[in-house]
Short mmCIF file of C-alpha atoms and ligand atoms in Angstrom, two decimals:
data_model
loop_
_atom_site.label_atom_id
_atom_site.label_comp_id
_atom_site.label_asym_id
_atom_site.label_seq_id
_atom_site.Cartn_x
_atom_site.Cartn_y
_atom_site.Cartn_z
CA UNK A 1 -13.71 23.16 10.49
CA UNK A 2 -14.85 22.31 7.47
CA UNK A 3 -13.10 23.18 3.25
CA UNK A 4 -17.36 24.25 2.98
CA UNK A 5 -16.59 22.60 -0.57
CA UNK A 6 -19.82 19.56 -1.28
CA UNK A 7 -18.64 16.63 -0.71
CA UNK A 8 -18.56 13.11 -2.05
CA UNK A 9 -20.73 11.13 0.41
CA UNK A 10 -19.81 7.60 0.32
CA UNK A 11 -22.31 5.02 3.65
CA UNK A 12 -20.04 4.27 6.13
CA UNK A 13 -17.30 5.39 4.65
CA UNK A 14 -15.33 8.19 5.48
CA UNK A 15 -12.08 9.68 3.34
CA UNK A 16 -9.33 11.21 4.62
CA UNK A 17 -8.88 14.62 3.52
CA UNK A 18 -8.68 18.01 4.55
CA UNK A 19 -10.68 18.71 7.30
CA UNK A 20 -10.08 14.70 8.88
CA UNK A 21 -6.28 15.73 8.56
CA UNK A 22 -6.84 19.30 10.75
CA UNK A 23 -9.25 16.96 13.00
CA UNK A 24 -6.86 13.88 13.31
CA UNK A 25 -3.26 15.95 14.27
CA UNK A 26 -2.58 15.70 17.31
CA UNK A 27 -3.51 11.92 17.11
CA UNK A 28 -2.73 10.59 14.44
CA UNK A 29 0.79 12.17 15.73
CA UNK A 30 -0.03 9.46 18.77
CA UNK A 31 -0.64 7.01 16.28
CA UNK A 32 2.89 7.63 14.48
CA UNK A 33 4.48 7.10 17.32
CA UNK A 34 4.30 3.98 18.03
CA UNK A 35 6.11 2.92 15.67
CA UNK A 36 8.49 2.96 18.25
CA UNK A 37 8.44 -0.14 21.23
CA UNK A 38 9.74 2.35 23.81
CA UNK A 39 6.42 5.25 23.16
CA UNK A 40 3.68 2.15 22.95
CA UNK A 41 5.44 0.90 26.65
CA UNK A 42 5.44 4.35 27.60
CA UNK A 43 1.20 5.10 26.61
CA UNK A 44 0.17 1.57 28.72
CA UNK A 45 2.30 2.64 31.54
CA UNK A 46 0.08 5.60 31.40
CA UNK A 47 -2.47 6.45 28.56
CA UNK A 48 -3.99 9.46 29.85
CA UNK A 49 -0.23 11.51 31.01
CA UNK A 50 0.91 10.08 27.15
CA UNK A 51 -2.84 11.98 25.18
CA UNK A 52 -1.99 14.46 27.20
CA UNK A 53 1.82 15.12 26.69
CA UNK A 54 0.66 14.62 22.92
CA UNK A 55 -2.58 17.10 23.15
CA UNK A 56 -5.07 15.40 22.59
CA UNK A 57 -8.75 16.86 22.67
CA UNK A 58 -11.79 15.22 25.19
CA UNK A 59 -12.67 14.06 22.32
CA UNK A 60 -9.63 11.74 20.93
CA UNK A 61 -9.30 10.99 24.45
CA UNK A 62 -12.22 9.47 24.96
CA UNK A 63 -12.27 7.60 21.99
CA UNK A 64 -8.86 5.75 22.74
CA UNK A 65 -10.18 5.20 26.28
CA UNK A 66 -12.73 2.84 24.36
CA UNK A 67 -10.87 2.33 22.02
CA UNK A 68 -13.63 2.39 20.00
CA UNK A 69 -12.40 2.93 15.74
CA UNK A 70 -15.78 4.28 15.47
CA UNK A 71 -15.24 6.99 17.44
CA UNK A 72 -11.20 7.18 16.96
CA UNK A 73 -11.90 8.30 13.23
CA UNK A 74 -14.62 10.54 13.87
CA UNK A 75 -12.42 12.95 16.18
CA UNK A 76 -9.96 12.49 13.29
CA UNK A 77 -7.63 9.48 13.13
CA UNK A 78 -7.11 7.69 10.07
CA UNK A 79 -6.65 4.20 9.39
CA UNK A 80 -3.56 4.08 8.78
CA UNK A 81 -2.54 5.30 12.00
CA UNK A 82 -5.19 4.09 14.64
CA UNK A 83 -4.27 0.62 13.29
CA UNK A 84 -0.52 1.38 15.35
CA UNK A 85 -2.71 1.49 17.64
CA UNK A 86 -5.06 -0.89 17.53
CA UNK A 87 -1.50 -3.34 17.25
CA UNK A 88 -0.51 -2.32 20.81
CA UNK A 89 -3.80 -4.21 22.06
CA UNK A 90 -3.56 -7.07 20.20
CA UNK A 91 -6.31 -5.98 17.82
CA UNK A 92 -5.98 -7.61 13.65
CA UNK A 93 -8.28 -6.39 11.07
CA UNK A 94 -10.66 -8.41 11.19
CA UNK A 95 -11.38 -7.56 15.36
CA UNK A 96 -11.04 -4.28 13.16
CA UNK A 97 -14.13 -4.76 11.43
CA UNK A 98 -15.96 -6.95 13.26
CA UNK A 99 -16.46 -4.33 15.41
CA UNK A 100 -17.20 -1.06 12.95
CA UNK A 101 -19.79 -2.96 10.65
CA UNK A 102 -21.12 -4.48 15.08
CA UNK A 103 -20.86 -8.35 14.04
CA UNK A 104 -18.40 -11.61 15.42
CA UNK A 105 -15.33 -11.09 14.72
CA UNK A 106 -16.52 -14.93 12.62
CA UNK A 107 -19.37 -13.14 11.54
CA UNK A 108 -16.93 -10.77 10.07
CA UNK A 109 -14.60 -13.31 7.77
CA UNK A 110 -17.36 -15.40 6.41
CA UNK A 111 -18.43 -12.35 5.16
CA UNK A 112 -15.62 -11.74 3.54
CA UNK A 113 -15.75 -15.28 2.81
CA UNK A 114 -18.66 -14.62 0.84
CA UNK A 115 -17.54 -11.45 -1.05
CA UNK A 116 -15.41 -14.86 -3.11
CA UNK A 117 -17.72 -16.72 -3.99
CA UNK A 118 -20.28 -13.33 -5.62
CA UNK B 1 20.39 1.38 -23.00
CA UNK B 2 18.60 -0.02 -20.09
CA UNK B 3 15.54 -2.58 -20.17
CA UNK B 4 12.12 -2.65 -18.71
CA UNK B 5 11.42 -6.64 -18.87
CA UNK B 6 7.83 -6.46 -17.66
CA UNK B 7 5.63 -5.57 -14.78
CA UNK B 8 4.56 -7.45 -11.14
CA UNK B 9 1.25 -6.36 -9.15
CA UNK B 10 0.97 -7.47 -6.64
CA UNK B 11 -1.04 -7.55 -2.65
CA UNK B 12 0.87 -6.65 0.02
CA UNK B 13 -0.98 -7.16 3.25
CA UNK B 14 0.24 -6.97 6.01
CA UNK B 15 0.69 -10.36 7.85
CA UNK B 16 1.37 -11.95 5.13
CA UNK B 17 4.80 -11.26 6.38
CA UNK B 18 3.27 -13.47 9.35
CA UNK B 19 2.07 -16.49 7.14
CA UNK B 20 6.29 -16.10 5.41
CA UNK B 21 8.20 -16.14 9.16
CA UNK B 22 5.84 -18.63 10.14
CA UNK B 23 6.05 -20.99 6.98
CA UNK B 24 1.69 -21.43 6.48
CA UNK B 25 2.46 -20.31 2.27
CA UNK B 26 0.76 -24.54 3.10
CA UNK B 27 -1.43 -23.88 5.07
CA UNK B 28 -5.13 -24.29 3.29
CA UNK B 29 -6.01 -20.17 4.24
CA UNK B 30 -2.90 -19.10 2.98
CA UNK B 31 -2.34 -21.83 0.14
CA UNK B 32 -4.76 -20.46 -2.29
CA UNK B 33 -2.07 -16.91 -2.48
CA UNK B 34 1.00 -18.34 -2.90
CA UNK B 35 0.03 -20.64 -4.92
CA UNK B 36 -0.29 -17.49 -7.30
CA UNK B 37 4.04 -17.22 -7.09
CA UNK B 38 6.07 -20.50 -8.38
CA UNK B 39 4.93 -18.91 -12.09
CA UNK B 40 6.05 -15.69 -11.09
CA UNK B 41 9.42 -17.16 -9.96
CA UNK B 42 10.00 -19.20 -13.44
CA UNK B 43 10.14 -15.98 -14.91
CA UNK B 44 11.79 -13.77 -12.70
CA UNK B 45 14.31 -17.02 -14.02
CA UNK B 46 14.13 -16.09 -16.76
CA UNK B 47 13.78 -12.30 -17.59
CA UNK B 48 16.99 -12.11 -14.93
CA UNK B 49 16.38 -8.22 -13.39
CA UNK B 50 19.34 -6.81 -11.77
CA UNK B 51 16.37 -4.35 -10.34
CA UNK B 52 13.23 -3.47 -9.15
CA UNK B 53 12.14 0.10 -8.91
CA UNK B 54 8.91 -0.87 -6.25
CA UNK B 55 5.88 1.16 -6.71
CA UNK B 56 3.80 1.46 -3.76
CA UNK B 57 2.42 3.67 -0.85
CA UNK B 58 4.23 4.57 2.49
CA UNK B 59 1.26 3.58 5.38
CA UNK B 60 2.36 5.78 8.16
CA UNK B 61 6.28 4.59 8.42
CA UNK B 62 7.74 6.79 6.38
CA UNK B 63 6.05 10.41 5.63
CA UNK B 64 3.97 11.71 8.88
CA UNK B 65 0.76 13.90 7.97
CA UNK B 66 3.08 16.81 8.73
CA UNK B 67 4.38 16.40 5.30
CA UNK B 68 3.19 14.44 2.49
CA UNK B 69 4.63 13.92 -0.55
CA UNK B 70 2.20 13.09 -3.43
CA UNK B 71 5.19 11.23 -5.84
CA UNK B 72 8.87 10.80 -3.49
CA UNK B 73 11.11 8.53 -4.87
CA UNK B 74 14.34 7.38 -2.68
CA UNK B 75 17.91 7.59 -3.94
CA UNK B 76 19.54 5.66 -0.87
CA UNK B 77 22.25 3.54 -1.33
CA UNK B 78 20.52 0.81 1.39
CA UNK B 79 16.93 1.57 2.51
CA UNK B 80 15.65 0.05 6.32
CA UNK B 81 12.67 -1.92 7.03
CA UNK B 82 11.21 -0.28 10.49
CA UNK B 83 8.97 -1.29 13.04
CA UNK B 84 5.30 -0.61 12.08
CA UNK B 85 4.04 -0.62 15.78
CA UNK B 86 1.96 -4.60 14.81
CA UNK B 87 4.49 -6.80 15.29
CA UNK B 88 5.53 -7.83 11.63
CA UNK B 89 8.75 -8.83 11.76
CA UNK B 90 11.49 -5.89 10.63
CA UNK B 91 13.04 -7.73 6.74
CA UNK B 92 16.69 -6.50 6.48
CA UNK B 93 18.16 -3.94 4.71
CA UNK B 94 17.35 -3.50 0.49
CA UNK B 95 20.25 -2.36 -1.19
CA UNK B 96 19.33 0.86 -3.73
CA UNK B 97 20.38 1.91 -7.08
CA UNK B 98 22.24 5.20 -6.58
CA UNK B 99 22.32 6.36 -10.16
CA UNK B 100 19.44 5.56 -11.58
CA UNK B 101 17.44 6.97 -8.51
CA UNK B 102 19.29 10.32 -9.71
CA UNK B 103 18.59 9.75 -12.90
CA UNK B 104 14.79 8.55 -13.00
CA UNK B 105 14.39 12.09 -10.22
CA UNK B 106 16.17 13.74 -13.34
CA UNK B 107 14.22 12.31 -15.70
CA UNK B 108 10.89 12.83 -13.95
CA UNK B 109 11.07 16.43 -12.81
CA UNK B 110 12.35 17.49 -16.64
CA UNK B 111 8.93 15.51 -17.20
CA UNK B 112 8.12 18.47 -15.02
CA UNK B 113 6.92 15.60 -12.43
CA UNK B 114 8.33 17.67 -9.43
CA UNK B 115 8.76 14.98 -6.86
CA UNK B 116 10.33 14.60 -3.55
CA UNK B 117 13.15 13.01 -3.16
CA UNK B 118 15.13 11.07 -0.69
CA UNK B 119 18.24 10.26 0.25
CA UNK B 120 17.05 8.57 3.60
CA UNK B 121 13.37 6.64 2.93
CA UNK B 122 12.09 4.16 5.37
CA UNK B 123 10.33 0.91 3.59
CA UNK B 124 7.04 -0.44 4.97
CA UNK B 125 5.55 -3.82 4.37
CA UNK B 126 3.98 -2.69 0.21
CA UNK B 127 7.65 -2.15 -0.58
CA UNK B 128 8.84 -5.30 1.58
CA UNK B 129 6.66 -8.56 1.26
CA UNK B 130 6.17 -7.67 -2.87
CA UNK B 131 10.11 -8.71 -2.59
CA UNK B 132 10.30 -11.47 -0.01
CA UNK B 133 6.95 -12.79 -2.31
CA UNK B 134 9.17 -12.60 -5.50
CA UNK B 135 12.01 -13.88 -4.04
CA UNK B 136 11.10 -15.34 -1.15
CA UNK B 137 13.90 -17.07 0.67
CA UNK B 138 16.69 -15.95 0.85
CA UNK B 139 19.29 -14.24 3.20
CA UNK B 140 19.11 -10.30 0.46
CA UNK B 141 16.79 -9.71 -1.71
CA UNK B 142 19.41 -10.33 -5.36
CA UNK B 143 18.28 -6.88 -6.76
CA UNK B 144 18.70 -3.46 -6.45
CA UNK B 145 15.43 -0.84 -6.03
CA UNK B 146 14.74 2.34 -6.53
CA UNK B 147 11.64 2.76 -4.32
CA UNK B 148 8.15 5.22 -6.03
CA UNK B 149 5.79 6.14 -3.14
CA UNK B 150 2.68 7.17 -3.44
CA UNK B 151 0.69 8.90 -1.43
CA UNK B 152 -3.02 7.68 -0.66
CA UNK B 153 -2.92 8.36 3.92
CA UNK B 154 -4.14 11.72 2.74
CA UNK B 155 -6.69 12.81 0.49
CA UNK B 156 -6.86 14.68 -2.33
CA UNK B 157 -5.25 11.76 -3.99
CA UNK B 158 -3.59 12.30 -7.50
CA UNK B 159 -6.06 10.48 -9.71
CA UNK B 160 -6.01 7.97 -11.78
CA UNK B 161 -4.58 9.53 -14.92
CA UNK B 162 -1.90 11.39 -13.33
CA UNK B 163 -0.73 8.02 -11.93
CA UNK B 164 -0.33 7.46 -15.43
CA UNK B 165 1.19 9.34 -17.05
CA UNK B 166 3.44 9.09 -13.53
CA UNK B 167 4.16 5.69 -15.13
CA UNK B 168 4.64 6.46 -18.74
CA UNK B 169 7.46 9.04 -17.23
CA UNK B 170 9.00 6.61 -15.07
CA UNK B 171 8.64 4.07 -17.81
CA UNK B 172 10.68 6.35 -20.10
CA UNK B 173 13.55 7.20 -17.59
CA UNK B 174 14.14 3.68 -17.35
CA UNK B 175 14.90 3.00 -20.66
CA UNK B 176 16.74 6.51 -20.83
CA UNK B 177 19.08 5.57 -18.05
CA UNK B 178 22.99 4.99 -20.29
CA UNK B 179 23.56 1.42 -17.84
CA UNK B 180 23.54 -2.45 -19.81
CA UNK B 181 21.10 -3.42 -16.76
CA UNK B 182 17.24 -4.76 -17.21
CA UNK B 183 14.82 -3.66 -14.97
CA UNK B 184 11.56 -4.88 -13.95
CA UNK B 185 8.85 -2.07 -12.04
CA UNK B 186 6.44 -4.19 -10.06
CA UNK B 187 3.44 -1.91 -8.10
CA UNK B 188 2.58 -2.71 -4.94
CA UNK B 189 -1.57 -3.27 -2.85
CA UNK B 190 -5.08 -3.74 -3.09
CA UNK B 191 -6.98 -4.57 -4.29
CA UNK B 192 -10.26 -4.16 -3.68
CA UNK B 193 -10.78 -3.58 0.14
CA UNK B 194 -11.47 -2.05 3.02
CA UNK B 195 -10.44 -0.85 6.91
CA UNK B 196 -12.33 1.33 8.42
CA UNK B 197 -15.96 2.57 9.11
CA UNK B 198 -19.70 1.06 9.14
CA UNK B 199 -18.49 -0.51 5.26
CA UNK B 200 -15.01 -2.20 6.66
CA UNK B 201 -15.08 -5.73 5.48
CA UNK B 202 -15.82 -4.05 1.12
CA UNK B 203 -15.02 -6.08 -1.22
CA UNK B 204 -15.42 -5.87 -4.81
CA UNK B 205 -14.17 -8.43 -6.99
CA UNK B 206 -16.39 -8.43 -9.95
CA UNK B 207 -14.59 -4.09 -10.25
CA UNK B 208 -11.61 -6.16 -9.93
CA UNK B 209 -11.32 -8.54 -12.26
CA UNK B 210 -12.78 -6.50 -15.11
CA UNK B 211 -10.08 -3.87 -13.58
CA UNK B 212 -7.81 -6.32 -14.42
CA UNK B 213 -8.46 -7.34 -17.60
CA UNK B 214 -8.55 -3.50 -19.00
CA UNK B 215 -5.39 -2.51 -17.52
CA UNK B 216 -3.95 -4.92 -19.85
CA UNK B 217 -5.87 -4.13 -22.72
CA UNK B 218 -7.31 -0.78 -22.29
CA UNK B 219 -4.86 0.76 -19.20
CA UNK B 220 -7.14 4.45 -20.07
CA UNK B 221 -10.36 2.85 -18.90
CA UNK B 222 -9.82 3.31 -14.83
CA UNK B 223 -9.26 6.42 -15.60
CA UNK B 224 -13.60 7.89 -16.79
CA UNK B 225 -12.81 6.78 -13.01
CA UNK B 226 -12.45 9.52 -9.64
CA UNK B 227 -11.02 9.48 -6.77
CA UNK B 228 -14.38 9.02 -4.67
CA UNK B 229 -15.00 6.57 -8.20
CA UNK B 230 -12.55 4.68 -6.87
CA UNK B 231 -13.35 4.55 -2.91
CA UNK B 232 -17.00 3.69 -4.20
CA UNK B 233 -16.25 1.04 -5.77
CA UNK B 234 -13.15 -0.47 -4.92
CA UNK B 235 -12.96 1.50 -0.75
CA UNK B 236 -10.95 3.69 1.37
CA UNK B 237 -7.67 1.17 0.71
CA UNK B 238 -9.36 -0.45 -2.68
CA UNK B 239 -7.48 3.02 -4.50
CA UNK B 240 -4.57 0.83 -4.20
CA UNK B 241 -4.77 -0.38 -7.87
CA UNK B 242 -3.02 3.63 -8.71
CA UNK B 243 0.02 1.93 -8.11
CA UNK B 244 -0.94 -0.71 -10.42
CA UNK B 245 -1.94 1.13 -12.62
CA UNK B 246 1.32 3.28 -12.24
CA UNK B 247 2.96 0.23 -12.90
CA UNK B 248 1.74 -0.42 -15.94
CA UNK B 249 2.19 2.70 -17.00
CA UNK B 250 5.52 2.43 -16.84
CA UNK B 251 5.73 -0.72 -19.90
CA UNK B 252 4.98 1.96 -22.16
CA UNK B 253 2.64 0.64 -25.18
CA UNK B 254 1.16 -3.02 -25.40
CA UNK B 255 1.36 -5.44 -22.78
CA UNK B 256 0.09 -8.68 -22.86
CA UNK B 257 -0.22 -10.96 -18.91
CA UNK B 258 2.54 -13.70 -18.57
CA UNK B 259 0.66 -14.89 -15.97
CA UNK B 260 -2.43 -13.77 -12.56
CA UNK B 261 -3.50 -15.30 -10.14
CA UNK B 262 -7.00 -13.54 -7.94
CA UNK B 263 -7.75 -14.34 -4.21
CA UNK B 264 -10.15 -14.00 -1.47
CA UNK B 265 -9.90 -12.90 1.10
CA UNK B 266 -6.70 -12.62 2.36
CA UNK B 267 -6.86 -10.45 5.95
CA UNK B 268 -9.59 -8.05 4.23
CA UNK B 269 -8.25 -7.79 0.55
CA UNK B 270 -8.76 -9.29 -2.12
CA UNK B 271 -5.02 -9.91 -3.31
CA UNK B 272 -4.21 -10.00 -6.30
CA UNK B 273 -1.27 -10.62 -8.58
CA UNK B 274 -0.52 -9.90 -11.96
CA UNK B 275 2.51 -10.48 -14.49
CA UNK B 276 2.97 -8.20 -17.47
CA UNK B 277 5.70 -8.00 -20.38
CA UNK B 278 5.68 -5.81 -23.29
CA UNK B 279 5.20 -7.20 -27.11
FE1 LIG C 1 -1.74 -1.62 1.64
#
């Protein structure tokens, strides 16, 4: 699945374009459902059943099971929707940032503070 | 005719909601951010707006990928906030201004901006938190509102040049509204930040400061950059600077900076604040 268009490469960055939107539709739709507390509870009761209900593919289910943000993005996940999945597990943006960059949370926070000094 | 009293651009990081709910304004982490606001409160007390046109981007509360409008305008009597999934407090509803909404819709479409109109619209943190920051500690927001939403969720996004022109069309719409209302334009989001990918945590202070300066003196400067350029320079979510640019466009003509603040970091974000008024 590819638009065939020459894409701009930005290291460590995925622009959520049509290809990503097509690939990630089911995953993002599931995450969108987490705006409702009732749905969040249903997901927590049986994660696999909930993933199946939204028609997630094997790659997406695996990424959800691992709660691995880079895998979730590779599977078509969009940051704004993934944040709702992260929220269920109490992950904030520094947890998510640390996980993706392979840093500890403190290291990631220090990197942010450092960006203000430069 | 209605009068535009000025424009305010401000960051909308979700955790501001938690900081307000827990009264952390004087906490060392939050103080440099909240200390930026008293001069804005003074300015608002002076210019006394009746209505706020709020230009923001939805983060998966009102719009899903099933239908994703590039530009949309609210036309509801009232706008509800709602659960966004990660637990910041849900805020009470905001009053709309349907007369201005429909006047803007007529005027924008007449100017060939074929916007989506929304008679029901949930407003997320990007709409609510800036209003809470600008009018803190009140039971309800003292101004009527018109939400204007720009897509930053799914690429392609509208170009910077297009957003500037959209802003100008909004400005002309407001100024041609047969009303004696005083209108403030509020743009929310930015500045540089990136939440996703191995480049998460990316911040570009040099670019942000240049952008803030140019926004006043030479707003077309930023239109030389494509959307992918802006992603590279400011981060995947840094492109929210489009809201700032749209707001600047709405002010039409020359402006002066009344006040600004810039602080790194709030959450993963370089936070920015800027008040401008026409000269
Ligand atoms: Fe945002």
